[in-house]
């Protein structure tokens, strides 16, 4: 299957600082990437849809000024958690899909990033 | 709005004891139903995609089936290494910025005891 690389896998930061998480599709191009948040023993909650070359689409209740998304190329999307607070501590996961029309419907996931804000 | 409900929330099996996990869904035009396996602290690992009612797919001890309202993940003679959370997700035919969006169920935590 296709490979999606997410970095870093773990990060600890101080309250008030910003953290950037990278999501790369290594062997395919992804017009669209997705960012999820997962709480302990809970399912994945979609935060936003990242579209290459345009603004991200955020789900209801997700603060776009808090969670900045940039999809600079067909293989890279970044999520920046700005002015992080302890309640932002969570497991963040990205996924990427091959470009529309490629015939592939599967979404491939990164390994996730465990963010701890102290 | 697409909805996915998985049952049971948790399932404990003895090694070799076959069982099934359920995924009930409502979606405005199903493009695909996906099963993923997730180990603690890891991202979901793709298992199957099902597209239409009556379709079945198999991989080792796992078999996924699909009807118009639900999907089952059958586990035959499970082993301890099958212990994980199994996630079901649906994708509708929405295009534009919603292309590829998955709606997940809450997952079933499977524990297989030796």
mmCIF file of C-alpha atoms in Angstrom, chain A residues 32 34 36 38 43-44 46 49 51 57 59 91 93 97-100 104-107 109-111, chain B residues 31 34 36 38 41-44 46 49 51 87 91 95 97 99-102 104-107 109:
data_model
loop_
_atom_site.group_PDB
_atom_site.id
_atom_site.type_symbol
_atom_site.label_atom_id
_atom_site.label_comp_id
_atom_site.label_asym_id
_atom_site.label_seq_id
_atom_site.Cartn_x
_atom_site.Cartn_y
_atom_site.Cartn_z
ATOM 1 C CA UNK A 32 -6.436 16.208 -0.668
ATOM 2 C CA UNK A 34 -7.179 15.081 5.980
ATOM 3 C CA UNK A 36 -7.932 13.965 12.412
ATOM 4 C CA UNK A 38 -8.251 11.159 18.374
ATOM 5 C CA UNK A 43 -12.579 7.197 17.239
ATOM 6 C CA UNK A 44 -11.078 9.610 14.767
ATOM 7 C CA UNK A 46 -12.122 14.892 11.310
ATOM 8 C CA UNK A 49 -9.728 18.825 4.828
ATOM 9 C CA UNK A 51 -6.631 20.977 -0.415
ATOM 10 C CA UNK A 57 -12.062 23.318 4.922
ATOM 11 C CA UNK A 59 -15.250 20.951 10.395
ATOM 12 C CA UNK A 91 -3.213 12.213 19.097
ATOM 13 C CA UNK A 93 -3.392 11.761 12.550
ATOM 14 C CA UNK A 97 -5.697 10.026 -0.881
ATOM 15 C CA UNK A 98 -4.286 9.644 -4.363
ATOM 16 C CA UNK A 99 -5.420 12.319 -6.790
ATOM 17 C CA UNK A 100 -9.057 12.269 -7.904
ATOM 18 C CA UNK A 104 -7.933 4.575 -5.990
ATOM 19 C CA UNK A 105 -10.444 5.115 -3.217
ATOM 20 C CA UNK A 106 -8.401 4.087 -0.212
ATOM 21 C CA UNK A 107 -7.157 6.663 2.257
ATOM 22 C CA UNK A 109 -2.854 7.151 7.204
ATOM 23 C CA UNK A 110 0.262 8.461 8.821
ATOM 24 C CA UNK A 111 1.526 6.943 12.027
ATOM 25 C CA UNK B 31 -18.933 5.231 -2.519
ATOM 26 C CA UNK B 34 -13.576 0.797 4.695
ATOM 27 C CA UNK B 36 -9.053 -0.372 9.291
ATOM 28 C CA UNK B 38 -5.443 0.398 14.655
ATOM 29 C CA UNK B 41 -0.344 4.721 19.526
ATOM 30 C CA UNK B 42 -0.386 4.065 15.772
ATOM 31 C CA UNK B 43 -2.296 5.329 12.785
ATOM 32 C CA UNK B 44 -5.007 3.164 11.191
ATOM 33 C CA UNK B 46 -5.972 -0.250 5.810
ATOM 34 C CA UNK B 49 -12.697 -1.555 0.865
ATOM 35 C CA UNK B 51 -18.224 -0.983 -2.708
ATOM 36 C CA UNK B 87 -12.471 0.825 12.727
ATOM 37 C CA UNK B 91 -17.292 7.509 2.141
ATOM 38 C CA UNK B 95 -17.222 15.716 -4.465
ATOM 39 C CA UNK B 97 -13.814 19.833 -1.085
ATOM 40 C CA UNK B 99 -13.836 14.397 -1.821
ATOM 41 C CA UNK B 100 -12.413 11.479 0.055
ATOM 42 C CA UNK B 101 -13.870 12.445 3.429
ATOM 43 C CA UNK B 102 -14.326 9.432 5.690
ATOM 44 C CA UNK B 104 -15.643 6.750 11.183
ATOM 45 C CA UNK B 105 -17.445 4.600 13.700
ATOM 46 C CA UNK B 106 -16.233 4.545 17.278
ATOM 47 C CA UNK B 107 -14.393 1.278 16.798
ATOM 48 C CA UNK B 109 -11.616 -3.038 20.754
#
